Every structure is written in C-alpha cells, then in structure tokens.
Short mmCIF file of C-alpha atoms in Angstrom, two decimals:
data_model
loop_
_atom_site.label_atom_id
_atom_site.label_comp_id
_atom_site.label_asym_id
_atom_site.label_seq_id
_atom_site.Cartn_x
_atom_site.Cartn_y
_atom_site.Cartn_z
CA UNK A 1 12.92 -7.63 36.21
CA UNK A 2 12.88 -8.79 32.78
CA UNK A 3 13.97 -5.98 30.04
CA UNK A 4 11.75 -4.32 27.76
CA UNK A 5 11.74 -5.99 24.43
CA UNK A 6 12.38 -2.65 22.53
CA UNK A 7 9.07 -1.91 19.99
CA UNK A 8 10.11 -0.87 16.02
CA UNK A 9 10.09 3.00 16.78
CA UNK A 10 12.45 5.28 13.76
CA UNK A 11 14.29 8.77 14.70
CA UNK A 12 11.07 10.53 14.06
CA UNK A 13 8.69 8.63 17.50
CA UNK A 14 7.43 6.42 14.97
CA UNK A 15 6.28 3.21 15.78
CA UNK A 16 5.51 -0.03 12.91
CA UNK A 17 3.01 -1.89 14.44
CA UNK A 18 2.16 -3.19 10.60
CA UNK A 19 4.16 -5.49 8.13
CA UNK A 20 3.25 -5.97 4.89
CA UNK A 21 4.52 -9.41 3.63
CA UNK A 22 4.74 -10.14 -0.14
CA UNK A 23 4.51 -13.97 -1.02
CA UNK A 24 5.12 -14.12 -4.47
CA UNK A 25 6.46 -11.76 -7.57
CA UNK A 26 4.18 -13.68 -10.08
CA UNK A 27 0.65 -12.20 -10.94
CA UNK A 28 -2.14 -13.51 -12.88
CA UNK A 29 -3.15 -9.97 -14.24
CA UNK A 30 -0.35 -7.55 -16.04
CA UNK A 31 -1.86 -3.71 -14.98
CA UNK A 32 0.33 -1.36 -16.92
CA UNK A 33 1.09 1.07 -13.51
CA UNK A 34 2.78 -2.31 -11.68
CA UNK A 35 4.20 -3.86 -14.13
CA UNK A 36 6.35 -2.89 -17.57
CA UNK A 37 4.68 -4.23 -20.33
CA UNK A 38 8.10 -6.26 -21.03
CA UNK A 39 7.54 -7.69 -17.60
CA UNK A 40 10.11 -7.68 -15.00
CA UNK A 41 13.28 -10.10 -14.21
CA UNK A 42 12.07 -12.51 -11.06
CA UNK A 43 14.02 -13.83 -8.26
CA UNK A 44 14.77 -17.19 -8.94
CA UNK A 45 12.52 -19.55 -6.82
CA UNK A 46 15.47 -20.61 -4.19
CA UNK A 47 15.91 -17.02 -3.51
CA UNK A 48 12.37 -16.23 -2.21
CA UNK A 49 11.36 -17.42 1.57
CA UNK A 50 10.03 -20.35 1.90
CA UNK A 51 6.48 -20.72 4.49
CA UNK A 52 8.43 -21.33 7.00
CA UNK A 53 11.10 -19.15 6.74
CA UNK A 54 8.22 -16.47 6.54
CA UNK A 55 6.75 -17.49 9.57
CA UNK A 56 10.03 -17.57 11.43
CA UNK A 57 10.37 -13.59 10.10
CA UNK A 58 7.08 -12.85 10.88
CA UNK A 59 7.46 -14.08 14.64
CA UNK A 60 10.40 -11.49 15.28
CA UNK A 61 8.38 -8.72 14.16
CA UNK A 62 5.26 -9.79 16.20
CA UNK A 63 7.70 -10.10 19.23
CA UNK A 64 8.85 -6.43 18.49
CA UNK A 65 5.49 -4.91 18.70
CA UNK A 66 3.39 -5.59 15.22
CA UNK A 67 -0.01 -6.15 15.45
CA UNK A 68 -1.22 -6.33 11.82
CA UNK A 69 0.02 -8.51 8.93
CA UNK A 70 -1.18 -8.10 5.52
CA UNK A 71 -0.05 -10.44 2.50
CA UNK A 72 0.36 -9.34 -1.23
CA UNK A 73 2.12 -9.93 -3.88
CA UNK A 74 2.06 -10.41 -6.98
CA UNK A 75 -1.00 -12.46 -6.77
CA UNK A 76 -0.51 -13.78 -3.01
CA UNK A 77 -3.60 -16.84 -3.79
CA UNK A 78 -1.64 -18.37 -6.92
CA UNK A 79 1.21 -19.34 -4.38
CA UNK A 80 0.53 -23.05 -3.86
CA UNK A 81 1.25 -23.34 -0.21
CA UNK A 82 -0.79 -20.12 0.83
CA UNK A 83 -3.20 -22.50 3.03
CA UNK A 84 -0.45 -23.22 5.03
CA UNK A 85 0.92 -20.07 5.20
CA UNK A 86 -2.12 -18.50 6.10
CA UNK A 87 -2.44 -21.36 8.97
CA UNK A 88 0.84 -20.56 10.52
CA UNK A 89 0.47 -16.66 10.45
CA UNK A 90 -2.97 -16.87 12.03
CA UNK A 91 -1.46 -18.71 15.41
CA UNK A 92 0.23 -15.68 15.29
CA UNK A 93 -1.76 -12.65 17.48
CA UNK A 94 -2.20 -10.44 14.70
CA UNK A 95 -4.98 -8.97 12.86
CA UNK A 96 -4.18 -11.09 9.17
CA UNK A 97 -5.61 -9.66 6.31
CA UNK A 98 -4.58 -10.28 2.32
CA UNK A 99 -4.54 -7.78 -0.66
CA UNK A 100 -5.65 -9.87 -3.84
CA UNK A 101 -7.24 -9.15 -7.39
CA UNK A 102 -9.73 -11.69 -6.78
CA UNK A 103 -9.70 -13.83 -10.40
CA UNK A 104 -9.23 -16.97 -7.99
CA UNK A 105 -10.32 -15.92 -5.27
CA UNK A 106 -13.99 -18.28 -4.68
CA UNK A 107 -11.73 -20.59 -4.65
CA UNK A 108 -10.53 -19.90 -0.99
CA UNK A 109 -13.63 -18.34 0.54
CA UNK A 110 -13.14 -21.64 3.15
CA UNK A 111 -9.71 -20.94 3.76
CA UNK A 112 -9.54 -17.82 4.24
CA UNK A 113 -12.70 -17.97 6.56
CA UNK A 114 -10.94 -20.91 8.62
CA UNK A 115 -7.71 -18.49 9.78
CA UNK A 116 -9.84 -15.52 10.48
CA UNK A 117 -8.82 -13.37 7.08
CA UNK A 118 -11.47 -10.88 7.22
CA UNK A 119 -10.66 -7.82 5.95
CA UNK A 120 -9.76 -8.78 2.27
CA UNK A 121 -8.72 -5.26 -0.13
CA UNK A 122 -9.03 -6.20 -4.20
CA UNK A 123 -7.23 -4.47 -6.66
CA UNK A 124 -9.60 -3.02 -9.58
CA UNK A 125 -9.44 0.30 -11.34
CA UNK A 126 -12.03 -0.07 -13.75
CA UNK A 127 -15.77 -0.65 -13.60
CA UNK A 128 -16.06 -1.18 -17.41
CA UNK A 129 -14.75 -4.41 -18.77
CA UNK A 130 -13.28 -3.30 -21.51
CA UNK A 131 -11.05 -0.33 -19.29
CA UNK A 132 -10.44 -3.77 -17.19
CA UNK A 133 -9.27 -5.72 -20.34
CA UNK A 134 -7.23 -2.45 -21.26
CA UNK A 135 -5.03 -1.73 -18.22
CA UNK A 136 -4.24 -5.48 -17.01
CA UNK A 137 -3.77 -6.91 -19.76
CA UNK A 138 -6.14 -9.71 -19.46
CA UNK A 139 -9.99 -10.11 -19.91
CA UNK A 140 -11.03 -10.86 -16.68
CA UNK A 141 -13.33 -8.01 -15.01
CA UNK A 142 -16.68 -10.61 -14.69
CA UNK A 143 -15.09 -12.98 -12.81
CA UNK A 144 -13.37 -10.29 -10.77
CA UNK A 145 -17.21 -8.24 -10.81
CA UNK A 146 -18.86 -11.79 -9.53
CA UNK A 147 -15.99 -12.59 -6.74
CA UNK A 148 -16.07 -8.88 -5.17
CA UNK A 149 -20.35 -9.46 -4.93
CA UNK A 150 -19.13 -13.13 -3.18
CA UNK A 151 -16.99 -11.56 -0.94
CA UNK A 152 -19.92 -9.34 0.32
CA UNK A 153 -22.64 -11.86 0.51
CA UNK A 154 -20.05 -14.49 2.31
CA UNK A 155 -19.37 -11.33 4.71
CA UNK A 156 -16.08 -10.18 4.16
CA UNK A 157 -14.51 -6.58 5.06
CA UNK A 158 -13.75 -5.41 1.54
CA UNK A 159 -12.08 -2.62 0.17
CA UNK A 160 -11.52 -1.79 -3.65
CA UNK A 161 -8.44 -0.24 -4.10
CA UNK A 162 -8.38 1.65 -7.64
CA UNK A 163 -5.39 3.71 -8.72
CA UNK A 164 -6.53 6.82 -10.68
CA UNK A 165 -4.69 7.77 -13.56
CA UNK A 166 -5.70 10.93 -16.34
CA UNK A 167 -7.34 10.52 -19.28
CA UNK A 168 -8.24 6.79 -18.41
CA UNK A 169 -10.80 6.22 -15.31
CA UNK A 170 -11.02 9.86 -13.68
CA UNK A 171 -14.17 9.73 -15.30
CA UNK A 172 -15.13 6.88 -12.91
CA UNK A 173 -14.94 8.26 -9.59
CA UNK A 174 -18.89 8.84 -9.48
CA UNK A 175 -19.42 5.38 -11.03
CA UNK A 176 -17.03 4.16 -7.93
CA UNK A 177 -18.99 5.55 -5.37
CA UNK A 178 -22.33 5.26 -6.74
CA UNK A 179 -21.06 1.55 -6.47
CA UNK A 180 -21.11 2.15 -2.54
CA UNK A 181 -24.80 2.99 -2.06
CA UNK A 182 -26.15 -0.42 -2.03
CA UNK A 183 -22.67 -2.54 -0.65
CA UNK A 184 -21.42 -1.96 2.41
CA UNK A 185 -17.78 -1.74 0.46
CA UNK A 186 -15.03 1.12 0.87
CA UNK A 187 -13.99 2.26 -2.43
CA UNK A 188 -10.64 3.60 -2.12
CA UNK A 189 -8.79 6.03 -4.82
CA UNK A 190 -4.80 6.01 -5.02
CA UNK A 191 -3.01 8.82 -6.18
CA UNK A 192 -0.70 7.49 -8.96
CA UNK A 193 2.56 6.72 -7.87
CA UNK A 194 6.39 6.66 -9.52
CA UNK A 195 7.68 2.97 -9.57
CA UNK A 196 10.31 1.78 -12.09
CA UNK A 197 8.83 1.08 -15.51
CA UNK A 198 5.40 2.49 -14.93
CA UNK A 199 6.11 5.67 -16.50
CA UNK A 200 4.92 8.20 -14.07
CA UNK A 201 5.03 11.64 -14.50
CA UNK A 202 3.28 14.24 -12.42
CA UNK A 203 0.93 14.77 -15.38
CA UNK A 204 -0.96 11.53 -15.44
CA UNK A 205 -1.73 11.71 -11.60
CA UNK A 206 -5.50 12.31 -10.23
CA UNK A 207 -4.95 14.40 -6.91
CA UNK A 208 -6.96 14.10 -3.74
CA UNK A 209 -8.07 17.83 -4.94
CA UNK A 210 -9.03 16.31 -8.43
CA UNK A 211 -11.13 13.91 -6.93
CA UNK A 212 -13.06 16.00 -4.16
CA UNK A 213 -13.99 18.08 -6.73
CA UNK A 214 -15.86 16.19 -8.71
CA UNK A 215 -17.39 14.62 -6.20
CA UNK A 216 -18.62 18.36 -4.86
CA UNK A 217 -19.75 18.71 -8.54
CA UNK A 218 -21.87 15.70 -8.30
CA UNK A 219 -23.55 15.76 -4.84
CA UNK A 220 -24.97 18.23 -2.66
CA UNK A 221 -22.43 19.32 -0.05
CA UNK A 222 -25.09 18.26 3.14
CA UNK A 223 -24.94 14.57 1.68
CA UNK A 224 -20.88 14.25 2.13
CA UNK A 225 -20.33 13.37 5.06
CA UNK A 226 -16.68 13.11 6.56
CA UNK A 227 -15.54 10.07 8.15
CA UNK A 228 -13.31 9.92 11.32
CA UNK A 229 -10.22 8.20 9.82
CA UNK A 230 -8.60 5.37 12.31
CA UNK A 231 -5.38 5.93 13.58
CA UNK A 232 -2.14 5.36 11.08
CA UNK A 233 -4.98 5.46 8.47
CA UNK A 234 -2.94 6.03 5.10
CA UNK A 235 -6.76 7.75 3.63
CA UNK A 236 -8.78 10.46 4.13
CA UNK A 237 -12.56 8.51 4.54
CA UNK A 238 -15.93 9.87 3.19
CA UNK A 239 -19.41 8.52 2.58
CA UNK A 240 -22.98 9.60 0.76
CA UNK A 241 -25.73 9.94 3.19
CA UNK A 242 -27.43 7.22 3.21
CA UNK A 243 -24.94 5.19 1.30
CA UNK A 244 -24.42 1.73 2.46
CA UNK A 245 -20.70 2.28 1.86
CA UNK A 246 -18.05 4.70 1.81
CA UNK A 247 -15.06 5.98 -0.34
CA UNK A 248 -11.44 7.46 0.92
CA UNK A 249 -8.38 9.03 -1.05
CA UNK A 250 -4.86 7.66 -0.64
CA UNK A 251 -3.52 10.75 -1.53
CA UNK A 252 0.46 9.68 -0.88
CA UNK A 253 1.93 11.97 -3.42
CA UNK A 254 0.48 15.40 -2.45
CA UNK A 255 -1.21 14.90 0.83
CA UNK A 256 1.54 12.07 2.47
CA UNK A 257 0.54 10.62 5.12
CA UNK A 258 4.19 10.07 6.96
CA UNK A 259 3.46 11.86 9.75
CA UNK A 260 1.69 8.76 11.43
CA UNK A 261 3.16 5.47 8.63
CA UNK A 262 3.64 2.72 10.66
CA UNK A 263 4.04 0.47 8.17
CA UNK A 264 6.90 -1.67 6.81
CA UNK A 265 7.14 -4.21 3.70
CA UNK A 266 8.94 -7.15 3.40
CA UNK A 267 9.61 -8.72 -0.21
CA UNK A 268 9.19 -12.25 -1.33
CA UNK A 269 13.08 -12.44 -1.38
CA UNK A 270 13.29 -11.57 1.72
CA UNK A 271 13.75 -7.86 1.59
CA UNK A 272 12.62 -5.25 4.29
CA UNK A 273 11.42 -1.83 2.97
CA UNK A 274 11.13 1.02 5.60
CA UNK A 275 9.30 3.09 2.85
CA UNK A 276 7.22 1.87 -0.13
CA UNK A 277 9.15 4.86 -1.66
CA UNK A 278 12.57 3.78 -0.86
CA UNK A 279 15.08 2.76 -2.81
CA UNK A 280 16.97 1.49 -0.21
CA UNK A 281 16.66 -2.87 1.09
CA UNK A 282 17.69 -4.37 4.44
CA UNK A 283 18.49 -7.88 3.45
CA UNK A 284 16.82 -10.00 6.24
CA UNK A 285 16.68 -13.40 4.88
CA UNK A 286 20.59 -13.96 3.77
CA UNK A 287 21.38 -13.66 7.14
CA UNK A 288 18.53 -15.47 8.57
CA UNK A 289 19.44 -18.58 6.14
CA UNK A 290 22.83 -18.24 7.81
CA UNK A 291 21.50 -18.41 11.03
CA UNK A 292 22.16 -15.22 12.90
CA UNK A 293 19.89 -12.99 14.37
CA UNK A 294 17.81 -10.49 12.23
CA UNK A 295 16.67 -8.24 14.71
CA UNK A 296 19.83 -5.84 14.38
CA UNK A 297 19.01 -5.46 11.02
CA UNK A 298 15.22 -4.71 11.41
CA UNK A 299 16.14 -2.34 14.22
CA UNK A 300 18.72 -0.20 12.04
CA UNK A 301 16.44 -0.59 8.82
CA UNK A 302 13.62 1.52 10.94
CA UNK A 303 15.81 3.80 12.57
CA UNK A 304 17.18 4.89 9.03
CA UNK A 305 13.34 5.91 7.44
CA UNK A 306 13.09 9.54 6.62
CA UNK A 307 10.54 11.25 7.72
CA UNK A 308 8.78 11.99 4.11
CA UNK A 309 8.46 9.21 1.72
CA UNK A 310 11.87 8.01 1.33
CA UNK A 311 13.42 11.32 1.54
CA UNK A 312 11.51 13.08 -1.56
CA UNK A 313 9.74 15.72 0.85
CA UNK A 314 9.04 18.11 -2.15
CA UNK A 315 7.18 17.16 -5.43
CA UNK A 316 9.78 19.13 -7.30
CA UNK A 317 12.75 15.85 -5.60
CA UNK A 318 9.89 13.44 -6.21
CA UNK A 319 9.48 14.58 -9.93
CA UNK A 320 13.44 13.95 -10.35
CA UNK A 321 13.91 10.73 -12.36
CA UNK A 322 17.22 9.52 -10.29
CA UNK A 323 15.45 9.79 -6.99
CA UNK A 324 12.91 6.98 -8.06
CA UNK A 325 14.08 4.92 -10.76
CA UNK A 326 16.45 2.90 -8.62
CA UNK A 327 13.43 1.70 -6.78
CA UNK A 328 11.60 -1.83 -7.88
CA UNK A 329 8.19 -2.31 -10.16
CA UNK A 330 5.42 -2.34 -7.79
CA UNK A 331 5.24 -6.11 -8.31
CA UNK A 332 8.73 -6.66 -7.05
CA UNK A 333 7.52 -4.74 -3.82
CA UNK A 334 4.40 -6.11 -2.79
CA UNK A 335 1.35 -3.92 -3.30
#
C-alpha cells in the first residue's frame, strides 16, 4: 500500500489547497498603498526563479494537495516569458488564474485563452481618471476602462479588486456597484491594509461596516440580496436585484477571514509566505538551486501559521508599528 502523500494542513486543521505565485517585483503602474513613492530596492534578476524553476516549485505543491494557482506580481504580463510560463503551469491540474492591472493586457487575450486562464481579477480603485492618474502614479485609466469592457465581451471571469481608502474613493462605492448592473463583473472592496511604506494607520481604512452602510443608504433593503460565499472565500458577496453583477467586501482587517485561509504566497525570489500578514519567509528556492528537497521546508512553513493574520489577533497588536513594519511593500509580496 502506497503512503499517503501528506496534504499542506497547519496546527489549526487548515488545509492550502491555493498558492499564489508572484512572477515579477516590477510594475507598470506606481499606486501609492503598494508601493513607497521612493520605490522599493528589487531583487537582482539572478535572484528571482526562473520559468522553470517555478514550474518545478509549483509541481511540489500540486503533488501536496493545491488545486488553484494564481499569478501576480508586480505586473505578472510585463514578464517576457509569461507565455511560457503560463504553458507549463496549465499542464499542471489546477484551476490557473492571474491578478493583473490590465494596461497590457489586449495584448494576451490569445494567450491567456489558449492555457485556460479564465478567471482574470484587475486591480483599479478609481472610476474617475483623474483619482486613477492620482493614486498610481500614471495616466492610464482609458486604456485600463477599454481592456476591463474587452475582457467581458471576449468572456472572461472578471473581478475588480479596489482597495478603499478615506477621504479618497469611499465616495465611490455606489459608482462601483452601479458599475455591476449592466456587466456581469464582481466588484470587490478591500479593507486597507498595513504594508511597509504605505503608511497605514487605522484612520484611513474603509470598514466592511463603512461600506454596508452606505450601500443601505442608497438602496432599498428588499433589493440587496446576500450571496452564498464559496468555500475559503476571503469576501463576504452581495448583489442588486436585478443587477447583472455583484459586489463583495474583503474585510481582512476587522472581519478576518482566517478561520477558513487556505492560501499561501510564494515571492518572485523564491520566498514562501504562510500569511500575507507575516513577517516571517521560508526560503524555498536557495535550497532548491542546491538541489535538495523543498518539501520539509513547505511542510514546517505551514505548520508554523498562526491562526489570525500573522499573529496580530487584536486591532490594538495590528495598530503597533513593530508588528508590521518588518513585513515587505505589497509589491515585494505579490498582490
């Protein structure tokens, strides 16, 4: 009788069925909450996987029980040997999906189709171009606006991820989901989270309660409808009747969704995060480059998540500077 290839399961009955796999560090946009306006220092290119050396990774997690890979970055499209990456991941048997901003993203509509990439998530926090221009740093919402209608028509899955932030687009929400009623998108709203050089502080953040109640304010409580979330779902899902689409709150700051994360990150150099709000790295691809075995390291990596983002199970730890300026800029991470 063969043995039991043990699945990724931490102290707490956990089990990470889902990587997420950054490619790259390097972004065509600059948004403020990522990124420091100074930028960030970047691995040097001989310290980042290479395609293969991502594919080898990725076939030890696969063979340890994950089902679903998702690439970011960065920008995961400007890498230039993303077709091939994407080729050798979808021989895989995962569900492969991609996180992008979309600014170059027509440009792979073939590609992407070709290695069954469906469910595509873009990155935009503004529906005004001029908010757009403001908080990435670069003036590049209608070719964004024009690529996220694309992805529709050419039948994509597609999911708008917008990060709120006071003072700045809270006064978008109903814009958002008015956005829904005639594209069958999913807007989703993140609660602003602490990464090094973004300059978070409790006061700036939208919460899930923020947003509900506006959207109470704007439409009668009969037309909200609540959605059943899917399982290890990291937001809380909602349409408008009769709304083509829907909207959800990733509320991971005062409603965290630990409980059932089954998630894990690995960074373009070849890092593996138990927790996107962990300080703490396994270093996976030094030792794959020296070619030993990296499932001992994946193994005590999971076993050593806490069971509330990265140990900060209060707002009062989570509002203490020390706890989370050791950790990267989003960028670094992989979104």
């Amino acid at each position: 009788m063969k043995n039991e290839i043990p699945v990724l399961q931490d102290l707490h009955g956990r089990d990470h069925a889902y990587l997420r796999i950054s490619l790259i560090e390097r972004c065509n946009l600059r948004c403020s909450y990522c990124m420091p306006a100074e930028g960030v220092p970047l691995s040097p290119k001989s310290h980042l996987m290479t395609y293969e050396e991502i594919y080898d990774i990725a076939k030890i997690f696969v063979k340890h029980g994950v089902t679903k890979i998702r690439l970011t970055g960065g920008e995961p499209l400007i890498r230039k040997d993303i077709p091939v990456i994407l080729e050798q991941l979808s021989s895989l048997p995962v569900e492969l999906s991609i996180t992008s901003n979309a600014v170059i993203i027509d440009k792979y509509i073939d590609i992407l189709k070709k290695n069954g990439v469906n469910n595509i998530n873009v990155s935009l926090d503004s529906l005004d171009a001029e908010k757009f221009k403001h908080i990435t740093r670069r003036d590049q919402f209608t070719k964004v606006y024009n690529n996220i209608l694309l992805l529709v028509k050419e039948g994509f899955n597609v999911k708008l991820n917008a990060v709120l932030m006071k003072d700045f687009n809270e006064d978008e929400i109903i814009h958002f989901i008015h956005f829904t009623k005639d594209l069958p998108i999913a807007v989703r709203f993140i609660e602003f989270m602490p990464f090094d050089g973004n300059k978070w502080d409790m006061s700036k953040m939208v919460s899930y309660a923020d947003v509900m109640q506006l959207v109470n304010a704007a439409f009668p409580e009969t037309d909200i409808v609540r959605l059943t979330d899917a399982p290890n779902d990291t937001s809380k899902n909602y349409k408008i009747k009769d709304y083509q689409g829907s909207f959800a709150i990733i509320s991971s700051v005062t409603n965290p969704f630990c409980d059932s994360c089954n998630r894990l990150r690995l960074t373009a150099n070849g890092q593996l995060k138990n927790c996107l709000f962990s300080s703490g790295e396994s270093d996976i691809l030094t030792t794959l480059r020296a070619g030993n075995s990296i499932e001992p390291i994946i193994q005590k990596a999971v076993q050593a998540k806490f069971k509330v983002r990265g140990g900060m199970d209060t707002l009062k730890k989570l509002q203490e500077p020390k706890l989370h300026n050791n950790n990267r800029s989003m960028i670094t991470i992989g979104g």
